[in-house]
PDB file of C-alpha atoms in Angstrom:
ATOM      1  CA  MET A 387     240.015 223.471  57.664  1.00 32.00           C
ATOM      2  CA  SER A 388     236.562 224.225  56.403  1.00 37.00           C
ATOM      3  CA  LEU A 389     233.533 223.389  58.414  1.00 37.00           C
ATOM      4  CA  THR A 390     232.359 220.991  55.712  1.00 35.00           C
ATOM      5  CA  SER A 391     235.615 219.163  55.968  1.00 35.00           C
ATOM      6  CA  ILE A 392     235.228 218.650  59.870  1.00 36.00           C
ATOM      7  CA  PRO A 393     235.066 214.744  60.690  1.00 39.00           C
ATOM      8  CA  THR A 394     232.016 214.817  62.937  1.00 40.00           C
ATOM      9  CA  PRO A 395     230.556 211.736  64.921  1.00 40.00           C
ATOM     10  CA  ILE A 396     226.862 213.409  64.259  1.00 40.00           C
ATOM     11  CA  SER A 397     224.783 211.209  62.370  1.00 37.00           C
ATOM     12  CA  THR A 398     224.905 212.443  58.797  1.00 31.00           C
ATOM     13  CA  GLU A 399     220.988 210.441  58.736  1.00 33.00           C
ATOM     14  CA  ILE A 400     219.423 213.728  60.309  1.00 35.00           C
ATOM     15  CA  GLN A 401     221.110 215.748  57.184  1.00 36.00           C
ATOM     16  CA  ALA A 402     220.185 213.262  54.548  1.00 32.00           C
ATOM     17  CA  HIS A 403     216.634 212.795  55.609  1.00 37.00           C
ATOM     18  CA  ALA A 404     216.122 216.770  56.837  1.00 38.00           C
ATOM     19  CA  SER A 405     214.176 217.434  53.945  1.00 38.00           C
ATOM     20  CA  PHE A 406     211.686 214.573  54.536  1.00 38.00           C
ATOM     21  CA  GLY A 407     209.352 216.842  56.146  1.00 40.00           C
ATOM     22  CA  ASP A 408     209.378 219.350  53.218  1.00 41.00           C
ATOM     23  CA  GLN A 409     208.090 216.665  50.817  1.00 41.00           C
ATOM     24  CA  ASP A 410     204.240 216.508  49.992  1.00 41.00           C
ATOM     25  CA  PRO A 411     203.128 214.722  52.880  1.00 47.00           C
ATOM     26  CA  GLY A 412     200.203 212.999  50.535  1.00 49.00           C
ATOM     27  CA  GLY A 413     197.046 211.367  51.357  1.00 55.00           C
ATOM     28  CA  HIS A 414     195.028 212.808  54.407  1.00 63.00           C
ATOM     29  CA  ALA A 415     193.724 215.709  51.973  1.00 65.00           C
ATOM     30  CA  ASP A 416     191.067 216.353  54.685  1.00 85.00           C
ATOM     31  CA  ILE A 417     193.317 217.016  57.516  1.00 91.00           C
ATOM     32  CA  THR A 418     193.598 220.784  58.512  1.00 95.00           C
ATOM     33  CA  THR A 419     196.627 222.420  60.031  1.00 96.00           C
ATOM     34  CA  GLU A 420     197.043 226.013  61.617  1.00 97.00           C
ATOM     35  CA  SER A 421     199.988 227.869  62.679  1.00 97.00           C
ATOM     36  CA  LEU A 422     200.412 229.167  66.089  1.00 97.00           C
ATOM     37  CA  GLN A 423     202.328 230.944  68.534  1.00 97.00           C
ATOM     38  CA  LEU A 424     203.099 229.682  71.828  1.00 98.00           C
ATOM     39  CA  GLU A 425     203.928 232.111  74.595  1.00 97.00           C
ATOM     40  CA  THR A 426     206.587 230.863  76.836  1.00 98.00           C
ATOM     41  CA  GLY A 427     206.813 231.971  80.815  1.00 96.00           C
ATOM     42  CA  ASP A 428     209.749 234.459  79.927  1.00 96.00           C
ATOM     43  CA  GLY A 429     207.855 236.187  77.398  1.00 96.00           C
ATOM     44  CA  PHE A 430     209.441 234.203  73.993  1.00 96.00           C
ATOM     45  CA  HIS A 431     206.975 233.286  71.395  1.00 98.00           C
ATOM     46  CA  LEU A 432     207.594 229.927  69.417  1.00 98.00           C
ATOM     47  CA  ALA A 433     206.320 228.879  66.391  1.00 98.00           C
ATOM     48  CA  GLY A 434     203.909 226.031  66.693  1.00 98.00           C
ATOM     49  CA  THR A 435     201.379 223.706  64.105  1.00 98.00           C
ATOM     50  CA  LEU A 436     198.373 222.412  64.799  1.00 98.00           C
ATOM     51  CA  TYR A 437     197.235 219.442  63.119  1.00 98.00           C
ATOM     52  CA  LEU A 438     193.747 218.645  63.074  1.00 97.00           C
ATOM     53  CA  PRO A 439     191.595 215.846  62.127  1.00 96.00           C
ATOM     54  CA  VAL A 440     188.291 215.481  60.837  1.00 94.00           C
ATOM     55  CA  GLY A 441     185.374 215.294  63.400  1.00 93.00           C
ATOM     56  CA  GLN A 442     186.061 215.218  66.940  1.00 94.00           C
ATOM     57  CA  ALA A 443     189.831 214.814  68.057  1.00 96.00           C
ATOM     58  CA  LEU A 444     190.157 211.236  70.238  1.00 97.00           C
ATOM     59  CA  GLY A 445     193.010 213.180  72.215  1.00 97.00           C
ATOM     60  CA  THR A 446     196.049 215.218  71.905  1.00 98.00           C
ATOM     61  CA  VAL A 447     199.475 214.203  70.967  1.00 98.00           C
ATOM     62  CA  ILE A 448     202.302 216.510  71.412  1.00 98.00           C
ATOM     63  CA  ILE A 449     205.654 215.763  69.655  1.00 98.00           C
ATOM     64  CA  ASN A 450     208.880 217.174  71.534  1.00 98.00           C
ATOM     65  CA  SER A 451     211.476 217.690  69.103  1.00 98.00           C
ATOM     66  CA  ALA A 452     214.998 216.045  69.277  1.00 97.00           C
ATOM     67  CA  THR A 453     217.952 218.839  69.386  1.00 96.00           C
ATOM     68  CA  ALA A 454     218.519 220.517  65.942  1.00 94.00           C
ATOM     69  CA  VAL A 455     215.779 219.208  64.404  1.00 96.00           C
ATOM     70  CA  PRO A 456     212.949 221.526  63.565  1.00 97.00           C
ATOM     71  CA  GLN A 457     209.467 220.982  63.627  1.00 97.00           C
ATOM     72  CA  VAL A 458     208.948 220.157  60.133  1.00 97.00           C
ATOM     73  CA  PHE A 459     210.690 217.171  60.299  1.00 96.00           C
ATOM     74  CA  TYR A 460     208.002 215.372  61.806  1.00 98.00           C
ATOM     75  CA  ARG A 461     204.803 216.764  59.209  1.00 97.00           C
ATOM     76  CA  ARG A 462     204.197 213.392  57.954  1.00 97.00           C
ATOM     77  CA  TYR A 463     204.100 211.528  61.089  1.00 97.00           C
ATOM     78  CA  ALA A 464     201.822 214.293  62.567  1.00 98.00           C
ATOM     79  CA  ARG A 465     199.766 214.041  59.619  1.00 97.00           C
ATOM     80  CA  TYR A 466     199.203 209.931  60.193  1.00 97.00           C
ATOM     81  CA  LEU A 467     198.118 211.062  63.563  1.00 97.00           C
ATOM     82  CA  ALA A 468     195.871 213.254  62.765  1.00 97.00           C
ATOM     83  CA  GLY A 469     194.416 210.775  60.042  1.00 96.00           C
ATOM     84  CA  ALA A 470     193.919 208.202  62.732  1.00 96.00           C
ATOM     85  CA  GLY A 471     191.982 210.816  64.759  1.00 96.00           C
ATOM     86  CA  MET A 472     194.346 212.838  67.081  1.00 97.00           C
ATOM     87  CA  ARG A 473     195.004 216.386  67.243  1.00 98.00           C
ATOM     88  CA  VAL A 474     198.723 216.843  67.058  1.00 98.00           C
ATOM     89  CA  LEU A 475     200.988 219.710  68.223  1.00 98.00           C
ATOM     90  CA  THR A 476     204.550 220.450  66.854  1.00 98.00           C
ATOM     91  CA  TYR A 477     206.740 223.138  67.597  1.00 98.00           C
ATOM     92  CA  ASP A 478     209.978 224.688  67.369  1.00 98.00           C
ATOM     93  CA  TYR A 479     212.292 225.645  70.644  1.00 98.00           C
ATOM     94  CA  ARG A 480     213.672 228.881  70.474  1.00 98.00           C
ATOM     95  CA  GLY A 481     216.389 229.339  68.133  1.00 98.00           C
ATOM     96  CA  ILE A 482     215.443 226.501  65.803  1.00 97.00           C
ATOM     97  CA  GLY A 483     213.433 226.466  62.594  1.00 96.00           C
ATOM     98  CA  GLN A 484     210.662 228.934  62.687  1.00 97.00           C
ATOM     99  CA  SER A 485     211.638 230.226  66.247  1.00 98.00           C
ATOM    100  CA  ARG A 486     214.615 231.135  64.972  1.00 97.00           C
ATOM    101  CA  PRO A 487     215.481 234.922  64.957  1.00 96.00           C
ATOM    102  CA  ASP A 488     217.635 236.470  61.616  1.00 95.00           C
ATOM    103  CA  SER A 489     221.061 236.133  63.418  1.00 96.00           C
ATOM    104  CA  LEU A 490     221.980 233.533  66.139  1.00 97.00           C
ATOM    105  CA  ARG A 491     225.193 235.654  67.126  1.00 97.00           C
ATOM    106  CA  GLY A 492     224.238 236.761  70.606  1.00 96.00           C
ATOM    107  CA  PHE A 493     221.043 234.970  70.878  1.00 97.00           C
ATOM    108  CA  ARG A 494     220.257 233.656  74.171  1.00 96.00           C
ATOM    109  CA  ALA A 495     219.076 230.141  74.648  1.00 98.00           C
ATOM    110  CA  THR A 496     220.088 226.793  76.307  1.00 98.00           C
ATOM    111  CA  LEU A 497     218.616 223.226  76.448  1.00 97.00           C
ATOM    112  CA  SER A 498     217.586 224.188  79.938  1.00 97.00           C
ATOM    113  CA  ASP A 499     215.251 226.986  78.625  1.00 98.00           C
ATOM    114  CA  TRP A 500     214.117 224.443  76.036  1.00 98.00           C
ATOM    115  CA  ALA A 501     212.837 222.255  78.642  1.00 98.00           C
ATOM    116  CA  ASP A 502     211.934 224.932  81.735  1.00 97.00           C
ATOM    117  CA  HIS A 503     210.067 227.259  79.169  1.00 98.00           C
ATOM    118  CA  ASP A 504     209.317 225.982  75.720  1.00 98.00           C
ATOM    119  CA  ALA A 505     208.439 222.663  76.432  1.00 98.00           C
ATOM    120  CA  ARG A 506     206.112 223.846  79.322  1.00 98.00           C
ATOM    121  CA  ALA A 507     204.584 226.318  76.694  1.00 98.00           C
ATOM    122  CA  ALA A 508     203.630 223.517  74.402  1.00 98.00           C
ATOM    123  CA  PHE A 509     201.856 221.848  77.412  1.00 97.00           C
ATOM    124  CA  ARG A 510     199.947 224.948  78.929  1.00 97.00           C
ATOM    125  CA  PHE A 511     198.669 225.795  75.533  1.00 97.00           C
ATOM    126  CA  VAL A 512     197.304 222.117  74.989  1.00 97.00           C
ATOM    127  CA  SER A 513     195.812 222.145  78.569  1.00 96.00           C
ATOM    128  CA  ALA A 514     194.246 225.298  78.239  1.00 96.00           C
ATOM    129  CA  GLY A 515     193.003 224.756  74.689  1.00 96.00           C
ATOM    130  CA  PHE A 516     191.626 221.124  75.145  1.00 96.00           C
ATOM    131  CA  PRO A 517     190.943 220.658  78.709  1.00 94.00           C
ATOM    132  CA  GLY A 518     190.091 217.114  79.955  1.00 92.00           C
ATOM    133  CA  ALA A 519     191.054 215.878  76.390  1.00 95.00           C
ATOM    134  CA  PRO A 520     193.235 212.752  76.665  1.00 97.00           C
ATOM    135  CA  LEU A 521     196.922 213.544  76.134  1.00 97.00           C
ATOM    136  CA  ALA A 522     200.020 211.532  75.169  1.00 97.00           C
ATOM    137  CA  PHE A 523     203.591 212.984  74.047  1.00 97.00           C
ATOM    138  CA  VAL A 524     206.329 211.663  71.877  1.00 98.00           C
ATOM    139  CA  GLY A 525     209.874 212.720  72.629  1.00 98.00           C
ATOM    140  CA  HIS A 526     212.664 211.931  70.098  1.00 98.00           C
ATOM    141  CA  SER A 527     216.031 212.123  71.732  1.00 97.00           C
ATOM    142  CA  PHE A 528     215.986 215.106  73.846  1.00 97.00           C
ATOM    143  CA  GLY A 529     212.361 215.364  73.748  1.00 98.00           C
ATOM    144  CA  GLY A 530     212.406 211.981  75.088  1.00 97.00           C
ATOM    145  CA  GLN A 531     214.783 213.254  77.753  1.00 97.00           C
ATOM    146  CA  LEU A 532     212.286 215.672  78.745  1.00 97.00           C
ATOM    147  CA  ILE A 533     210.691 213.117  81.133  1.00 96.00           C
ATOM    148  CA  GLY A 534     213.712 214.187  83.450  1.00 95.00           C
ATOM    149  CA  LEU A 535     213.161 217.768  83.044  1.00 96.00           C
ATOM    150  CA  VAL A 536     209.261 218.532  82.959  1.00 96.00           C
ATOM    151  CA  ASP A 537     207.160 217.527  85.718  1.00 94.00           C
ATOM    152  CA  GLU A 538     203.916 218.602  83.741  1.00 94.00           C
ATOM    153  CA  LEU A 539     204.482 215.659  81.228  1.00 94.00           C
ATOM    154  CA  ARG A 540     203.284 213.545  84.163  1.00 93.00           C
ATOM    155  CA  ALA A 541     199.716 214.691  83.008  1.00 94.00           C
ATOM    156  CA  ALA A 542     200.329 212.443  79.792  1.00 96.00           C
ATOM    157  CA  ARG A 543     198.015 209.367  79.398  1.00 96.00           C
ATOM    158  CA  ALA A 544     201.227 207.575  77.891  1.00 96.00           C
ATOM    159  CA  SER A 545     204.178 208.450  75.950  1.00 97.00           C
ATOM    160  CA  VAL A 546     206.253 207.129  73.191  1.00 98.00           C
ATOM    161  CA  LEU A 547     209.921 207.829  73.006  1.00 98.00           C
ATOM    162  CA  VAL A 548     212.494 207.623  70.295  1.00 98.00           C
ATOM    163  CA  GLY A 549     216.333 207.547  70.610  1.00 97.00           C
ATOM    164  CA  ALA A 550     216.143 209.190  74.187  1.00 97.00           C
ATOM    165  CA  GLN A 551     219.661 208.123  74.896  1.00 97.00           C
ATOM    166  CA  LEU A 552     222.227 208.946  77.701  1.00 97.00           C
ATOM    167  CA  GLY A 553     224.675 211.248  75.843  1.00 97.00           C
ATOM    168  CA  TYR A 554     227.706 211.061  77.487  1.00 97.00           C
ATOM    169  CA  TRP A 555     230.575 210.195  75.089  1.00 97.00           C
ATOM    170  CA  GLY A 556     231.825 207.074  76.674  1.00 97.00           C
ATOM    171  CA  ASN A 557     228.076 205.272  75.971  1.00 97.00           C
ATOM    172  CA  TRP A 558     229.207 205.011  72.461  1.00 96.00           C
ATOM    173  CA  PRO A 559     230.928 202.207  70.536  1.00 95.00           C
ATOM    174  CA  ALA A 560     234.465 201.818  71.704  1.00 94.00           C
ATOM    175  CA  ALA A 561     235.648 202.677  68.245  1.00 92.00           C
ATOM    176  CA  GLU A 562     233.657 205.482  67.901  1.00 93.00           C
ATOM    177  CA  ARG A 563     234.583 207.055  71.560  1.00 95.00           C
ATOM    178  CA  ALA A 564     237.761 209.275  70.714  1.00 95.00           C
ATOM    179  CA  ARG A 565     235.580 211.001  68.001  1.00 93.00           C
ATOM    180  CA  TYR A 566     232.730 211.848  70.257  1.00 94.00           C
ATOM    181  CA  ALA A 567     235.277 212.711  73.143  1.00 96.00           C
ATOM    182  CA  LEU A 568     237.106 215.282  70.277  1.00 96.00           C
ATOM    183  CA  TYR A 569     233.763 216.405  69.328  1.00 95.00           C
ATOM    184  CA  TRP A 570     232.189 217.503  72.890  1.00 96.00           C
ATOM    185  CA  TYR A 571     235.947 218.610  74.320  1.00 97.00           C
ATOM    186  CA  GLY A 572     237.008 220.525  71.471  1.00 96.00           C
ATOM    187  CA  LEU A 573     235.344 220.894  68.446  1.00 95.00           C
ATOM    188  CA  VAL A 574     231.873 221.949  69.785  1.00 96.00           C
ATOM    189  CA  PRO A 575     233.449 224.928  72.187  1.00 97.00           C
ATOM    190  CA  ALA A 576     235.762 226.095  70.031  1.00 97.00           C
ATOM    191  CA  ILE A 577     233.737 226.718  66.670  1.00 96.00           C
ATOM    192  CA  THR A 578     230.615 227.715  68.763  1.00 97.00           C
ATOM    193  CA  ARG A 579     233.027 230.403  70.561  1.00 96.00           C
ATOM    194  CA  VAL A 580     234.515 231.551  67.410  1.00 96.00           C
ATOM    195  CA  TRP A 581     231.042 231.961  65.232  1.00 96.00           C
ATOM    196  CA  GLY A 582     229.087 232.710  68.086  1.00 97.00           C
ATOM    197  CA  TYR A 583     226.733 229.774  67.714  1.00 97.00           C
ATOM    198  CA  LEU A 584     227.318 226.177  66.337  1.00 97.00           C
ATOM    199  CA  PRO A 585     226.721 226.370  62.649  1.00 96.00           C
ATOM    200  CA  GLY A 586     224.487 223.386  61.169  1.00 92.00           C
ATOM    201  CA  LYS A 587     227.706 222.387  58.496  1.00 88.00           C
ATOM    202  CA  ALA A 588     229.584 221.062  61.619  1.00 84.00           C
ATOM    203  CA  GLY A 589     227.295 218.180  61.684  1.00 77.00           C
ATOM    204  CA  LEU A 590     224.171 218.726  63.022  1.00 80.00           C
ATOM    205  CA  GLY A 591     222.061 220.154  59.528  1.00 78.00           C
ATOM    206  CA  ALA A 592     220.603 222.916  61.450  1.00 91.00           C
ATOM    207  CA  ASP A 593     221.972 225.923  63.454  1.00 96.00           C
ATOM    208  CA  LEU A 594     222.501 225.633  67.201  1.00 97.00           C
ATOM    209  CA  PRO A 595     222.306 228.414  69.429  1.00 98.00           C
ATOM    210  CA  ALA A 596     225.411 229.092  71.347  1.00 98.00           C
ATOM    211  CA  GLY A 597     224.006 228.849  74.698  1.00 98.00           C
ATOM    212  CA  VAL A 598     222.544 225.546  73.697  1.00 98.00           C
ATOM    213  CA  ALA A 599     225.582 223.794  72.144  1.00 97.00           C
ATOM    214  CA  LEU A 600     227.751 224.690  75.049  1.00 98.00           C
ATOM    215  CA  GLU A 601     225.494 223.264  77.640  1.00 98.00           C
ATOM    216  CA  TRP A 602     224.843 220.124  75.293  1.00 97.00           C
ATOM    217  CA  ALA A 603     228.840 219.721  75.186  1.00 97.00           C
ATOM    218  CA  ARG A 604     228.906 220.112  78.998  1.00 98.00           C
ATOM    219  CA  TRP A 605     226.499 217.440  79.117  1.00 98.00           C
ATOM    220  CA  CYS A 606     228.093 214.935  76.899  1.00 97.00           C
ATOM    221  CA  ARG A 607     231.474 215.154  78.537  1.00 98.00           C
ATOM    222  CA  HIS A 608     229.681 214.231  82.038  1.00 98.00           C
ATOM    223  CA  PRO A 609     228.841 210.488  82.833  1.00 97.00           C
ATOM    224  CA  ASP A 610     225.398 210.983  84.130  1.00 97.00           C
ATOM    225  CA  TYR A 611     224.817 213.338  81.134  1.00 97.00           C
ATOM    226  CA  LEU A 612     222.208 215.764  81.938  1.00 96.00           C
ATOM    227  CA  PHE A 613     221.521 214.020  85.149  1.00 96.00           C
ATOM    228  CA  GLY A 614     224.877 215.356  86.526  1.00 95.00           C
ATOM    229  CA  HIS A 615     224.167 218.781  86.007  1.00 95.00           C
ATOM    230  CA  ARG A 616     220.409 218.981  86.763  1.00 93.00           C
ATOM    231  CA  ALA A 617     220.103 217.946  90.330  1.00 88.00           C
ATOM    232  CA  ASP A 618     216.204 216.903  90.472  1.00 92.00           C
ATOM    233  CA  ALA A 619     216.550 215.278  87.319  1.00 95.00           C
ATOM    234  CA  LYS A 620     217.415 211.762  88.359  1.00 92.00           C
ATOM    235  CA  GLU A 621     214.476 212.077  91.182  1.00 92.00           C
ATOM    236  CA  ARG A 622     211.908 213.686  88.505  1.00 94.00           C
ATOM    237  CA  ILE A 623     212.776 210.683  85.706  1.00 93.00           C
ATOM    238  CA  ALA A 624     212.234 207.984  88.730  1.00 91.00           C
ATOM    239  CA  ARG A 625     208.712 209.003  89.509  1.00 91.00           C
ATOM    240  CA  PHE A 626     207.569 209.808  86.087  1.00 93.00           C
ATOM    241  CA  ASP A 627     204.519 207.183  86.347  1.00 92.00           C
ATOM    242  CA  ARG A 628     203.055 207.023  82.814  1.00 93.00           C
ATOM    243  CA  PRO A 629     203.134 204.018  80.537  1.00 95.00           C
ATOM    244  CA  THR A 630     206.194 204.737  78.235  1.00 97.00           C
ATOM    245  CA  LEU A 631     207.453 202.924  75.128  1.00 97.00           C
ATOM    246  CA  LEU A 632     211.032 203.835  74.420  1.00 97.00           C
ATOM    247  CA  TYR A 633     212.083 202.672  70.923  1.00 97.00           C
ATOM    248  CA  ALA A 634     215.991 202.062  69.834  1.00 97.00           C
ATOM    249  CA  PHE A 635     217.107 200.911  66.543  1.00 95.00           C
ATOM    250  CA  THR A 636     220.282 198.772  66.152  1.00 94.00           C
ATOM    251  CA  ASP A 637     221.729 200.674  62.980  1.00 94.00           C
ATOM    252  CA  ASP A 638     221.218 204.290  65.029  1.00 93.00           C
ATOM    253  CA  ALA A 639     224.482 205.838  64.880  1.00 90.00           C
ATOM    254  CA  TYR A 640     223.220 208.812  66.863  1.00 91.00           C
ATOM    255  CA  ALA A 641     221.370 206.602  69.786  1.00 95.00           C
ATOM    256  CA  PRO A 642     223.264 203.507  69.639  1.00 95.00           C
ATOM    257  CA  SER A 643     221.787 200.581  71.952  1.00 93.00           C
ATOM    258  CA  GLY A 644     224.388 201.138  74.524  1.00 94.00           C
ATOM    259  CA  ALA A 645     223.528 205.021  75.084  1.00 97.00           C
ATOM    260  CA  VAL A 646     219.661 203.834  75.083  1.00 97.00           C
ATOM    261  CA  GLN A 647     220.323 201.560  77.307  1.00 97.00           C
ATOM    262  CA  ALA A 648     222.276 203.470  79.522  1.00 97.00           C
ATOM    263  CA  PHE A 649     219.415 206.186  79.757  1.00 97.00           C
ATOM    264  CA  VAL A 650     217.056 203.276  80.954  1.00 96.00           C
ATOM    265  CA  ARG A 651     219.375 202.397  83.833  1.00 95.00           C
ATOM    266  CA  MET A 652     219.453 205.851  84.849  1.00 94.00           C
ATOM    267  CA  ALA A 653     216.067 206.310  84.954  1.00 93.00           C
ATOM    268  CA  GLN A 654     215.465 203.221  87.251  1.00 91.00           C
ATOM    269  CA  ASN A 655     211.877 203.138  86.031  1.00 92.00           C
ATOM    270  CA  PRO A 656     209.863 200.248  85.645  1.00 92.00           C
ATOM    271  CA  ARG A 657     206.993 201.927  83.530  1.00 93.00           C
ATOM    272  CA  LEU A 658     209.776 202.396  80.752  1.00 95.00           C
ATOM    273  CA  GLU A 659     209.682 199.608  78.415  1.00 96.00           C
ATOM    274  CA  LEU A 660     212.385 199.512  76.099  1.00 97.00           C
ATOM    275  CA  ARG A 661     212.130 197.845  72.469  1.00 97.00           C
ATOM    276  CA  THR A 662     215.001 197.572  70.234  1.00 96.00           C
ATOM    277  CA  LEU A 663     214.255 197.042  66.478  1.00 96.00           C
ATOM    278  CA  ARG A 664     216.610 195.881  63.519  1.00 95.00           C
ATOM    279  CA  PRO A 665     216.016 196.650  60.377  1.00 96.00           C
ATOM    280  CA  SER A 666     215.643 192.855  59.396  1.00 95.00           C
ATOM    281  CA  GLN A 667     212.259 192.990  61.543  1.00 95.00           C
ATOM    282  CA  LEU A 668     210.710 195.527  59.252  1.00 91.00           C
ATOM    283  CA  GLY A 669     211.854 193.966  56.068  1.00 95.00           C
ATOM    284  CA  VAL A 670     214.484 196.927  55.070  1.00 94.00           C
ATOM    285  CA  ARG A 671     218.085 196.717  54.718  1.00 91.00           C
TER     286      ARG A 671
END
């Protein structure tokens, strides 16, 4: 069986829209961008991009990406925020996008590294470079789950989470649970160990370092997801005291409403406001 024929539950929407950030963003021609390097606490260098508005910025927004989603995916959104007067930082976790080495075989990286080192490096860069400026962050999927992993995010004035879910396979609709269980118990560990990394053609659209893929699979096999492996995460997310909007979408196969609601229940945090949107509310199919 070839990788392209593997039936995977991972949403094909990410693959279908993976080129979105590569298109000409259009508009806001007066916005400037700067490529930069973020140094992590363990000495790794991450690729980042700073989007700068015209005139003095109203504040800074950090965009924390989803798993296997490179920063270029968020380029239009970053430019939109910069056009509204915000300074915006996007970056690639180690092993992803422009922070990827030539070969992922033998490359050491985990989801915990992304939280403990990479997300913190982005925060330190903004804190040192723009002290005193109002800070907000946007977290997509894993990027939203970071509120349970990174204390420094409490320095933000507010946050917006998109599709942040409790990734345990049992939180998916009943008709899909068997496929997800197969994916996390069998396919991901097997493919990753054979290839030395998890190829994007296995369903994600972007290659993942082996350590990231295997840790993600362990989390997704546990009913409490990352909270079953990171003992301090429940306490951290419960004390996250920034006003936070969490968006879910009824047609999002990758973060179904049941999994997002499970994340909210796990958080036990009254500052987390869940808003669920239907396509019809936006006048689209």
